[in-house]
Amino acid sequence: MGFRAGAGERQWVNGVLGEVLTCTAEGLGVVLPEPDSEVSAIATYGDEGLGRRVTVYPPYEQTEGSQLLSVYPPGEQCGGFWMRLQSHGVTMAGGWIAEPAEVVRATAAWISGAGLIDTKAQAPCVEFRPWALAHEQEPFGAVELVWHVKLDRFHTSCWGRTPRTNALLVAAYAQPALRRLTPITSHFNVWFSTRIEPSEKSQVGYGLWEGQVGFGLFPHDERLYGVRRRGGELVARTETPEEAVALVVAALPEGLGLVS
């Protein structure tokens, strides 16, 4: 089955990507599980027992305003297969892979339980952050893991509106009093909770997260960093994220404790 990278998404509908990868695997003598995606243009593979999942996106034609949103964006590189590797619901690695053979080998390795370094050996363009390797070797606690996932997501996002959110998270992570709380983000705003929740947990609307404590941080508040009470009342606007975070820390109630 032939294909042309960068030829657009339309030729990849109706399970074509899965067929390409299956045929490639057969040619390599590699066994892949059946793709289980409900979206025909992508292919996902998983092993529930190991908590592993791989999502593969087809080559696509980049046009103005069209970007594949992912935790590990490619910068200016486009036109290859995009892979995302997850472990127990947490994205650990990803990358743009030029050849379907590398996609197949890396998928088979990850699904079978291979580590990040061994998986990268099958597809050198797979990338991961230092925290992911550290977490693989000695798993973080739930709150620490949420912090790393949040910092990574907003550091690498290609949306173009997240540097200020990332700056708030970096400043907050530097504060021990906040680092032991769960960071919550919505619409690029940041606040904190005493609840230990999965990193993919979401909520709707500022001030509705269970266990929320202290002030919320708004990175785009009249072109400044806004500090607001639960419900939205303005406390202050600051020039720097560090100043905004300091106000949050100063107003935290004493004796905070995390609950599961």
GROMACS .gro file of N, CA and C in nm, residues 48-198:
model
  453
   48GLU      N    1  -0.407  -0.300   2.837
   48GLU     CA    2  -0.467  -0.255   2.961
   48GLU      C    3  -0.392  -0.309   3.082
   49GLY      N    4  -0.339  -0.431   3.070
   49GLY     CA    5  -0.267  -0.489   3.182
   49GLY      C    6  -0.144  -0.409   3.220
   50LEU      N    7  -0.071  -0.361   3.121
   50LEU     CA    8   0.048  -0.280   3.145
   50LEU      C    9   0.017  -0.131   3.158
   51GLY      N   10  -0.106  -0.094   3.124
   51GLY     CA   11  -0.142   0.048   3.128
   51GLY      C   12  -0.074   0.128   3.020
   52ARG      N   13  -0.040   0.064   2.908
   52ARG     CA   14   0.032   0.131   2.800
   52ARG      C   15  -0.064   0.163   2.684
   53ARG      N   16  -0.038   0.276   2.619
   53ARG     CA   17  -0.117   0.313   2.501
   53ARG      C   18  -0.030   0.394   2.406
   54VAL      N   19  -0.050   0.369   2.277
   54VAL     CA   20   0.017   0.445   2.171
   54VAL      C   21  -0.090   0.500   2.079
   55THR      N   22  -0.082   0.628   2.049
   55THR     CA   23  -0.171   0.690   1.951
   55THR      C   24  -0.087   0.740   1.834
   56VAL      N   25  -0.128   0.703   1.714
   56VAL     CA   26  -0.054   0.740   1.594
   56VAL      C   27  -0.145   0.824   1.504
   57TYR      N   28  -0.095   0.939   1.465
   57TYR     CA   29  -0.167   1.026   1.373
   57TYR      C   30  -0.100   1.018   1.236
   58PRO      N   31  -0.178   1.028   1.128
   58PRO     CA   32  -0.120   1.018   0.994
   58PRO      C   33  -0.047   1.145   0.954
   59PRO      N   34   0.032   1.138   0.848
   59PRO     CA   35   0.088   1.262   0.792
   59PRO      C   36  -0.026   1.354   0.754
   60TYR      N   37  -0.004   1.482   0.765
   60TYR     CA   38  -0.107   1.577   0.730
   60TYR      C   39  -0.045   1.698   0.665
   61GLU      N   40  -0.126   1.769   0.593
   61GLU     CA   41  -0.081   1.888   0.522
   61GLU      C   42  -0.101   2.009   0.610
   62GLN      N   43   0.007   2.072   0.649
   62GLN     CA   44  -0.004   2.188   0.736
   62GLN      C   45  -0.045   2.310   0.656
   63THR      N   46  -0.152   2.372   0.698
   63THR     CA   47  -0.197   2.496   0.636
   63THR      C   48  -0.202   2.603   0.743
   64GLU      N   49  -0.219   2.726   0.701
   64GLU     CA   50  -0.223   2.836   0.798
   64GLU      C   51  -0.335   2.813   0.899
   65GLY      N   52  -0.300   2.821   1.025
   65GLY     CA   53  -0.397   2.801   1.131
   65GLY      C   54  -0.423   2.656   1.165
   66SER      N   55  -0.353   2.563   1.100
   66SER     CA   56  -0.375   2.421   1.126
   66SER      C   57  -0.254   2.365   1.198
   67GLN      N   58  -0.273   2.323   1.324
   67GLN     CA   59  -0.165   2.265   1.402
   67GLN      C   60  -0.218   2.145   1.479
   68LEU      N   61  -0.135   2.041   1.485
   68LEU     CA   62  -0.172   1.925   1.564
   68LEU      C   63  -0.136   1.953   1.709
   69LEU      N   64  -0.235   1.964   1.795
   69LEU     CA   65  -0.210   1.998   1.935
   69LEU      C   66  -0.165   1.873   2.008
   70SER      N   67  -0.055   1.882   2.078
   70SER     CA   68   0.000   1.768   2.148
   70SER      C   69   0.086   1.815   2.262
   71VAL      N   70   0.122   1.723   2.349
   71VAL     CA   71   0.206   1.760   2.461
   71VAL      C   72   0.349   1.787   2.415
   72TYR      N   73   0.390   1.721   2.310
   72TYR     CA   74   0.526   1.738   2.260
   72TYR      C   75   0.518   1.786   2.115
   73PRO      N   76   0.496   1.916   2.092
   73PRO     CA   77   0.481   1.965   1.955
   73PRO      C   78   0.613   1.962   1.879
   74PRO      N   79   0.607   1.959   1.745
   74PRO     CA   80   0.727   1.943   1.665
   74PRO      C   81   0.796   2.072   1.628
   75GLY      N   82   0.750   2.186   1.674
   75GLY     CA   83   0.809   2.311   1.629
   75GLY      C   84   0.773   2.332   1.482
   76GLU      N   85   0.874   2.348   1.399
   76GLU     CA   86   0.849   2.372   1.257
   76GLU      C   87   0.843   2.242   1.177
   77GLN      N   88   0.878   2.129   1.238
   77GLN     CA   89   0.882   2.004   1.163
   77GLN      C   90   0.742   1.950   1.143
   78CYS      N   91   0.708   1.918   1.019
   78CYS     CA   92   0.575   1.866   0.988
   78CYS      C   93   0.588   1.758   0.881
   79GLY      N   94   0.480   1.686   0.859
   79GLY     CA   95   0.475   1.595   0.746
   79GLY      C   96   0.496   1.450   0.779
   80GLY      N   97   0.535   1.413   0.903
   80GLY     CA   98   0.556   1.273   0.936
   80GLY      C   99   0.441   1.217   1.017
   81PHE      N  100   0.456   1.094   1.061
   81PHE     CA  101   0.359   1.034   1.151
   81PHE      C  102   0.384   1.088   1.291
   82TRP      N  103   0.277   1.128   1.358
   82TRP     CA  104   0.292   1.175   1.495
   82TRP      C  105   0.256   1.061   1.590
   83MET      N  106   0.345   1.032   1.687
   83MET     CA  107   0.320   0.929   1.787
   83MET      C  108   0.312   0.991   1.926
   84ARG      N  109   0.220   0.941   2.008
   84ARG     CA  110   0.212   0.980   2.148
   84ARG      C  111   0.212   0.853   2.231
   85LEU      N  112   0.303   0.844   2.326
   85LEU     CA  113   0.318   0.726   2.410
   85LEU      C  114   0.270   0.758   2.551
   86GLN      N  115   0.178   0.677   2.601
   86GLN     CA  116   0.121   0.701   2.734
   86GLN      C  117   0.142   0.580   2.824
   87SER      N  118   0.152   0.609   2.953
   87SER     CA  119   0.159   0.504   3.055
   87SER      C  120   0.064   0.542   3.166
   88HIS      N  121  -0.036   0.457   3.189
   88HIS     CA  122  -0.137   0.481   3.293
   88HIS      C  123  -0.200   0.620   3.278
   89GLY      N  124  -0.231   0.657   3.155
   89GLY     CA  125  -0.301   0.782   3.128
   89GLY      C  126  -0.214   0.905   3.120
   90VAL      N  127  -0.084   0.891   3.144
   90VAL     CA  128   0.008   1.005   3.141
   90VAL      C  129   0.093   0.999   3.015
   91THR      N  130   0.095   1.106   2.937
   91THR     CA  131   0.179   1.110   2.819
   91THR      C  132   0.324   1.122   2.861
   92MET      N  133   0.403   1.023   2.821
   92MET     CA  134   0.543   1.015   2.861
   92MET      C  135   0.638   1.058   2.750
   93ALA      N  136   0.598   1.042   2.625
   93ALA     CA  137   0.689   1.072   2.514
   93ALA      C  138   0.608   1.089   2.387
   94GLY      N  139   0.672   1.142   2.285
   94GLY     CA  140   0.608   1.160   2.156
   94GLY      C  141   0.709   1.205   2.053
   95GLY      N  142   0.666   1.210   1.930
   95GLY     CA  143   0.758   1.256   1.827
   95GLY      C  144   0.702   1.239   1.687
   96TRP      N  145   0.763   1.312   1.594
   96TRP     CA  146   0.730   1.300   1.452
   96TRP      C  147   0.822   1.195   1.391
   97ILE      N  148   0.763   1.091   1.336
   97ILE     CA  149   0.839   0.977   1.283
   97ILE      C  150   0.820   0.972   1.132
   98ALA      N  151   0.929   0.968   1.057
   98ALA     CA  152   0.921   0.975   0.911
   98ALA      C  153   0.874   0.845   0.848
   99GLU      N  154   0.918   0.731   0.900
   99GLU     CA  155   0.893   0.603   0.835
   99GLU      C  156   0.796   0.517   0.914
  100PRO      N  157   0.701   0.451   0.846
  100PRO     CA  158   0.607   0.364   0.917
  100PRO      C  159   0.675   0.247   0.987
  101ALA      N  160   0.791   0.202   0.935
  101ALA     CA  161   0.862   0.093   1.001
  101ALA      C  162   0.907   0.133   1.142
  102GLU      N  163   0.952   0.256   1.158
  102GLU     CA  164   0.992   0.303   1.290
  102GLU      C  165   0.871   0.316   1.382
  103VAL      N  166   0.759   0.361   1.325
  103VAL     CA  167   0.635   0.370   1.402
  103VAL      C  168   0.598   0.233   1.457
  104VAL      N  169   0.605   0.132   1.372
  104VAL     CA  170   0.567  -0.004   1.410
  104VAL      C  171   0.660  -0.057   1.518
  105ARG      N  172   0.789  -0.041   1.498
  105ARG     CA  173   0.885  -0.094   1.596
  105ARG      C  174   0.871  -0.027   1.732
  106ALA      N  175   0.855   0.106   1.730
  106ALA     CA  176   0.840   0.178   1.856
  106ALA      C  177   0.709   0.142   1.924
  107THR      N  178   0.601   0.128   1.848
  107THR     CA  179   0.472   0.089   1.904
  107THR      C  180   0.481  -0.047   1.970
  108ALA      N  181   0.539  -0.143   1.899
  108ALA     CA  182   0.552  -0.278   1.953
  108ALA      C  183   0.636  -0.279   2.080
  109ALA      N  184   0.742  -0.199   2.081
  109ALA     CA  185   0.829  -0.194   2.199
  109ALA      C  186   0.755  -0.137   2.319
  110TRP      N  187   0.687  -0.023   2.299
  110TRP     CA  188   0.619   0.043   2.409
  110TRP      C  189   0.505  -0.041   2.464
  111ILE      N  190   0.425  -0.098   2.374
  111ILE     CA  191   0.311  -0.178   2.417
  111ILE      C  192   0.357  -0.303   2.493
  112SER      N  193   0.472  -0.354   2.458
  112SER     CA  194   0.522  -0.475   2.525
  112SER      C  195   0.587  -0.445   2.660
  113GLY      N  196   0.600  -0.315   2.696
  113GLY     CA  197   0.654  -0.280   2.826
  113GLY      C  198   0.794  -0.225   2.824
  114ALA      N  199   0.851  -0.198   2.706
  114ALA     CA  200   0.986  -0.142   2.698
  114ALA      C  201   0.991  -0.004   2.762
  115GLY      N  202   1.108   0.034   2.811
  115GLY     CA  203   1.126   0.165   2.871
  115GLY      C  204   1.142   0.273   2.766
  116LEU      N  205   1.151   0.396   2.812
  116LEU     CA  206   1.163   0.510   2.721
  116LEU      C  207   1.289   0.502   2.635
  117ILE      N  208   1.401   0.468   2.696
  117ILE     CA  209   1.526   0.464   2.620
  117ILE      C  210   1.523   0.353   2.515
  118ASP      N  211   1.474   0.236   2.551
  118ASP     CA  212   1.466   0.125   2.456
  118ASP      C  213   1.367   0.155   2.344
  119THR      N  214   1.258   0.223   2.378
  119THR     CA  215   1.160   0.259   2.274
  119THR      C  216   1.219   0.362   2.179
  120LYS      N  217   1.290   0.458   2.233
  120LYS     CA  218   1.354   0.559   2.148
  120LYS      C  219   1.457   0.496   2.054
  121ALA      N  220   1.519   0.388   2.096
  121ALA     CA  221   1.616   0.319   2.009
  121ALA      C  222   1.549   0.266   1.884
  122GLN      N  223   1.419   0.237   1.891
  122GLN     CA  224   1.346   0.189   1.774
  122GLN      C  225   1.301   0.302   1.682
  123ALA      N  226   1.291   0.423   1.737
  123ALA     CA  227   1.249   0.541   1.660
  123ALA      C  228   1.318   0.662   1.722
  124PRO      N  229   1.437   0.698   1.672
  124PRO     CA  230   1.518   0.803   1.735
  124PRO      C  231   1.448   0.938   1.750
  125CYS      N  232   1.345   0.964   1.671
  125CYS     CA  233   1.276   1.093   1.682
  125CYS      C  234   1.178   1.099   1.798
  126VAL      N  235   1.156   0.988   1.867
  126VAL     CA  236   1.075   0.992   1.988
  126VAL      C  237   1.149   1.073   2.093
  127GLU      N  238   1.081   1.167   2.155
  127GLU     CA  239   1.142   1.255   2.254
  127GLU      C  240   1.068   1.245   2.386
  128PHE      N  241   1.139   1.266   2.496
  128PHE     CA  242   1.077   1.271   2.627
  128PHE      C  243   1.157   1.364   2.715
  129ARG      N  244   1.091   1.414   2.819
  129ARG     CA  245   1.153   1.508   2.911
  129ARG      C  246   1.224   1.434   3.023
  130PRO      N  247   1.321   1.497   3.089
  130PRO     CA  248   1.389   1.431   3.200
  130PRO      C  249   1.296   1.381   3.309
  131TRP      N  250   1.187   1.455   3.336
  131TRP     CA  251   1.096   1.411   3.441
  131TRP      C  252   1.033   1.276   3.407
  132ALA      N  253   1.006   1.251   3.278
  132ALA     CA  254   0.943   1.126   3.239
  132ALA      C  255   1.036   1.008   3.268
  133LEU      N  256   1.164   1.024   3.238
  133LEU     CA  257   1.260   0.918   3.266
  133LEU      C  258   1.273   0.896   3.417
  134ALA      N  259   1.276   1.005   3.494
  134ALA     CA  260   1.284   0.993   3.639
  134ALA      C  261   1.160   0.923   3.695
  135HIS      N  262   1.043   0.957   3.641
  135HIS     CA  263   0.918   0.896   3.686
  135HIS      C  264   0.915   0.748   3.651
  136GLU      N  265   0.969   0.713   3.536
  136GLU     CA  266   0.975   0.572   3.496
  136GLU      C  267   1.063   0.491   3.591
  137GLN      N  268   1.172   0.550   3.635
  137GLN     CA  269   1.266   0.479   3.721
  137GLN      C  270   1.218   0.472   3.865
  138GLU      N  271   1.155   0.578   3.913
  138GLU     CA  272   1.100   0.581   4.048
  138GLU      C  273   0.976   0.670   4.046
  139PRO      N  274   0.857   0.609   4.040
  139PRO     CA  275   0.734   0.686   4.020
  139PRO      C  276   0.715   0.798   4.121
  140PHE      N  277   0.674   0.914   4.070
  140PHE     CA  278   0.644   1.028   4.155
  140PHE      C  279   0.515   1.003   4.232
  141GLY      N  280   0.497   1.078   4.340
  141GLY     CA  281   0.368   1.081   4.405
  141GLY      C  282   0.266   1.149   4.315
  142ALA      N  283   0.137   1.135   4.347
  142ALA     CA  284   0.031   1.183   4.260
  142ALA      C  285   0.040   1.333   4.234
  143VAL      N  286   0.064   1.412   4.338
  143VAL     CA  287   0.067   1.557   4.321
  143VAL      C  288   0.192   1.599   4.244
  144GLU      N  289   0.306   1.540   4.276
  144GLU     CA  290   0.429   1.573   4.203
  144GLU      C  291   0.415   1.543   4.055
  145LEU      N  292   0.350   1.431   4.023
  145LEU     CA  293   0.329   1.395   3.883
  145LEU      C  294   0.241   1.497   3.812
  146VAL      N  295   0.135   1.542   3.879
  146VAL     CA  296   0.049   1.644   3.820
  146VAL      C  297   0.129   1.770   3.788
  147TRP      N  298   0.215   1.811   3.880
  147TRP     CA  299   0.297   1.929   3.856
  147TRP      C  300   0.382   1.913   3.730
  148HIS      N  301   0.449   1.801   3.716
  148HIS     CA  302   0.536   1.783   3.599
  148HIS      C  303   0.456   1.780   3.470
  149VAL      N  304   0.340   1.714   3.473
  149VAL     CA  305   0.257   1.709   3.353
  149VAL      C  306   0.209   1.848   3.315
  150LYS      N  307   0.166   1.926   3.413
  150LYS     CA  308   0.120   2.062   3.386
  150LYS      C  309   0.232   2.150   3.332
  151LEU      N  310   0.347   2.145   3.399
  151LEU     CA  311   0.460   2.226   3.354
  151LEU      C  312   0.501   2.189   3.212
  152ASP      N  313   0.500   2.061   3.183
  152ASP     CA  314   0.539   2.016   3.050
  152ASP      C  315   0.437   2.058   2.946
  153ARG      N  316   0.311   2.041   2.978
  153ARG     CA  317   0.205   2.074   2.882
  153ARG      C  318   0.211   2.221   2.841
  154PHE      N  319   0.222   2.309   2.940
  154PHE     CA  320   0.218   2.451   2.908
  154PHE      C  321   0.352   2.503   2.857
  155HIS      N  322   0.460   2.432   2.887
  155HIS     CA  323   0.589   2.471   2.831
  155HIS      C  324   0.595   2.441   2.682
  156THR      N  325   0.536   2.327   2.641
  156THR     CA  326   0.554   2.281   2.504
  156THR      C  327   0.435   2.308   2.413
  157SER      N  328   0.326   2.361   2.468
  157SER     CA  329   0.207   2.378   2.386
  157SER      C  330   0.233   2.469   2.268
  158CYS      N  331   0.174   2.434   2.153
  158CYS     CA  332   0.189   2.516   2.033
  158CYS      C  333   0.071   2.610   2.014
  159TRP      N  334  -0.009   2.632   2.117
  159TRP     CA  335  -0.122   2.723   2.103
  159TRP      C  336  -0.078   2.867   2.092
  160GLY      N  337   0.039   2.899   2.144
  160GLY     CA  338   0.090   3.035   2.133
  160GLY      C  339   0.041   3.129   2.240
  161ARG      N  340  -0.045   3.079   2.334
  161ARG     CA  341  -0.098   3.167   2.438
  161ARG      C  342  -0.057   3.121   2.578
  162THR      N  343   0.037   3.029   2.586
  162THR     CA  344   0.064   2.967   2.715
  162THR      C  345   0.195   3.006   2.784
  163PRO      N  346   0.285   3.085   2.727
  163PRO     CA  347   0.407   3.117   2.801
  163PRO      C  348   0.380   3.182   2.936
  164ARG      N  349   0.280   3.265   2.947
  164ARG     CA  350   0.252   3.332   3.073
  164ARG      C  351   0.192   3.235   3.175
  165THR      N  352   0.112   3.140   3.128
  165THR     CA  353   0.063   3.037   3.218
  165THR      C  354   0.179   2.952   3.269
  166ASN      N  355   0.269   2.917   3.180
  166ASN     CA  356   0.385   2.840   3.222
  166ASN      C  357   0.468   2.917   3.324
  167ALA      N  358   0.482   3.049   3.303
  167ALA     CA  359   0.559   3.130   3.397
  167ALA      C  360   0.496   3.128   3.536
  168LEU      N  361   0.362   3.130   3.543
  168LEU     CA  362   0.295   3.121   3.673
  168LEU      C  363   0.319   2.986   3.738
  169LEU      N  364   0.312   2.879   3.659
  169LEU     CA  365   0.334   2.746   3.714
  169LEU      C  366   0.477   2.729   3.764
  170VAL      N  367   0.573   2.782   3.688
  170VAL     CA  368   0.713   2.773   3.729
  170VAL      C  369   0.734   2.848   3.860
  171ALA      N  370   0.678   2.969   3.870
  171ALA     CA  371   0.692   3.048   3.992
  171ALA      C  372   0.623   2.979   4.110
  172ALA      N  373   0.508   2.919   4.085
  172ALA     CA  374   0.436   2.851   4.193
  172ALA      C  375   0.509   2.725   4.238
  173TYR      N  376   0.566   2.651   4.144
  173TYR     CA  377   0.637   2.528   4.178
  173TYR      C  378   0.759   2.557   4.264
  174ALA      N  379   0.813   2.677   4.253
  174ALA     CA  380   0.930   2.715   4.333
  174ALA      C  381   0.893   2.742   4.479
  175GLN      N  382   0.763   2.748   4.508
  175GLN     CA  383   0.717   2.774   4.644
  175GLN      C  384   0.675   2.643   4.712
  176PRO      N  385   0.745   2.599   4.816
  176PRO     CA  386   0.710   2.472   4.882
  176PRO      C  387   0.565   2.465   4.927
  177ALA      N  388   0.510   2.578   4.972
  177ALA     CA  389   0.371   2.577   5.021
  177ALA      C  390   0.273   2.546   4.910
  178LEU      N  391   0.304   2.586   4.786
  178LEU     CA  392   0.215   2.557   4.674
  178LEU      C  393   0.248   2.424   4.608
  179ARG      N  394   0.375   2.384   4.614
  179ARG     CA  395   0.416   2.262   4.547
  179ARG      C  396   0.349   2.138   4.607
  180ARG      N  397   0.305   2.147   4.731
  180ARG     CA  398   0.238   2.032   4.790
  180ARG      C  399   0.087   2.033   4.764
  181LEU      N  400   0.038   2.137   4.695
  181LEU     CA  401  -0.102   2.141   4.652
  181LEU      C  402  -0.112   2.099   4.506
  182THR      N  403  -0.232   2.057   4.466
  182THR     CA  404  -0.253   2.017   4.327
  182THR      C  405  -0.279   2.139   4.241
  183PRO      N  406  -0.199   2.161   4.135
  183PRO     CA  407  -0.225   2.275   4.046
  183PRO      C  408  -0.341   2.244   3.952
  184ILE      N  409  -0.432   2.338   3.940
  184ILE     CA  410  -0.548   2.323   3.852
  184ILE      C  411  -0.540   2.433   3.746
  185THR      N  412  -0.566   2.398   3.622
  185THR     CA  413  -0.565   2.496   3.514
  185THR      C  414  -0.694   2.486   3.433
  186SER      N  415  -0.743   2.600   3.392
  186SER     CA  416  -0.859   2.606   3.303
  186SER      C  417  -0.858   2.740   3.232
  187HIS      N  418  -0.871   2.737   3.099
  187HIS     CA  419  -0.869   2.860   3.021
  187HIS      C  420  -0.741   2.940   3.050
  188PHE      N  421  -0.631   2.867   3.072
  188PHE     CA  422  -0.498   2.924   3.094
  188PHE      C  423  -0.481   2.989   3.231
  189ASN      N  424  -0.584   2.984   3.316
  189ASN     CA  425  -0.574   3.035   3.451
  189ASN      C  426  -0.528   2.924   3.545
  190VAL      N  427  -0.476   2.964   3.661
  190VAL     CA  428  -0.416   2.868   3.754
  190VAL      C  429  -0.470   2.890   3.894
  191TRP      N  430  -0.504   2.783   3.962
  191TRP     CA  431  -0.532   2.790   4.105
  191TRP      C  432  -0.492   2.658   4.168
  192PHE      N  433  -0.526   2.636   4.295
  192PHE     CA  434  -0.467   2.525   4.368
  192PHE      C  435  -0.574   2.456   4.453
  193SER      N  436  -0.553   2.326   4.474
  193SER     CA  437  -0.652   2.247   4.544
  193SER      C  438  -0.585   2.154   4.645
  194THR      N  439  -0.656   2.125   4.753
  194THR     CA  440  -0.609   2.027   4.850
  194THR      C  441  -0.649   1.885   4.809
  195ARG      N  442  -0.725   1.873   4.701
  195ARG     CA  443  -0.766   1.742   4.654
  195ARG      C  444  -0.658   1.682   4.565
  196ILE      N  445  -0.633   1.554   4.584
  196ILE     CA  446  -0.541   1.482   4.496
  196ILE      C  447  -0.624   1.419   4.386
  197GLU      N  448  -0.608   1.470   4.264
  197GLU     CA  449  -0.689   1.424   4.153
  197GLU      C  450  -0.599   1.379   4.038
  198PRO      N  451  -0.648   1.291   3.950
  198PRO     CA  452  -0.570   1.253   3.831
  198PRO      C  453  -0.538   1.375   3.747
   0.00000   0.00000   0.00000
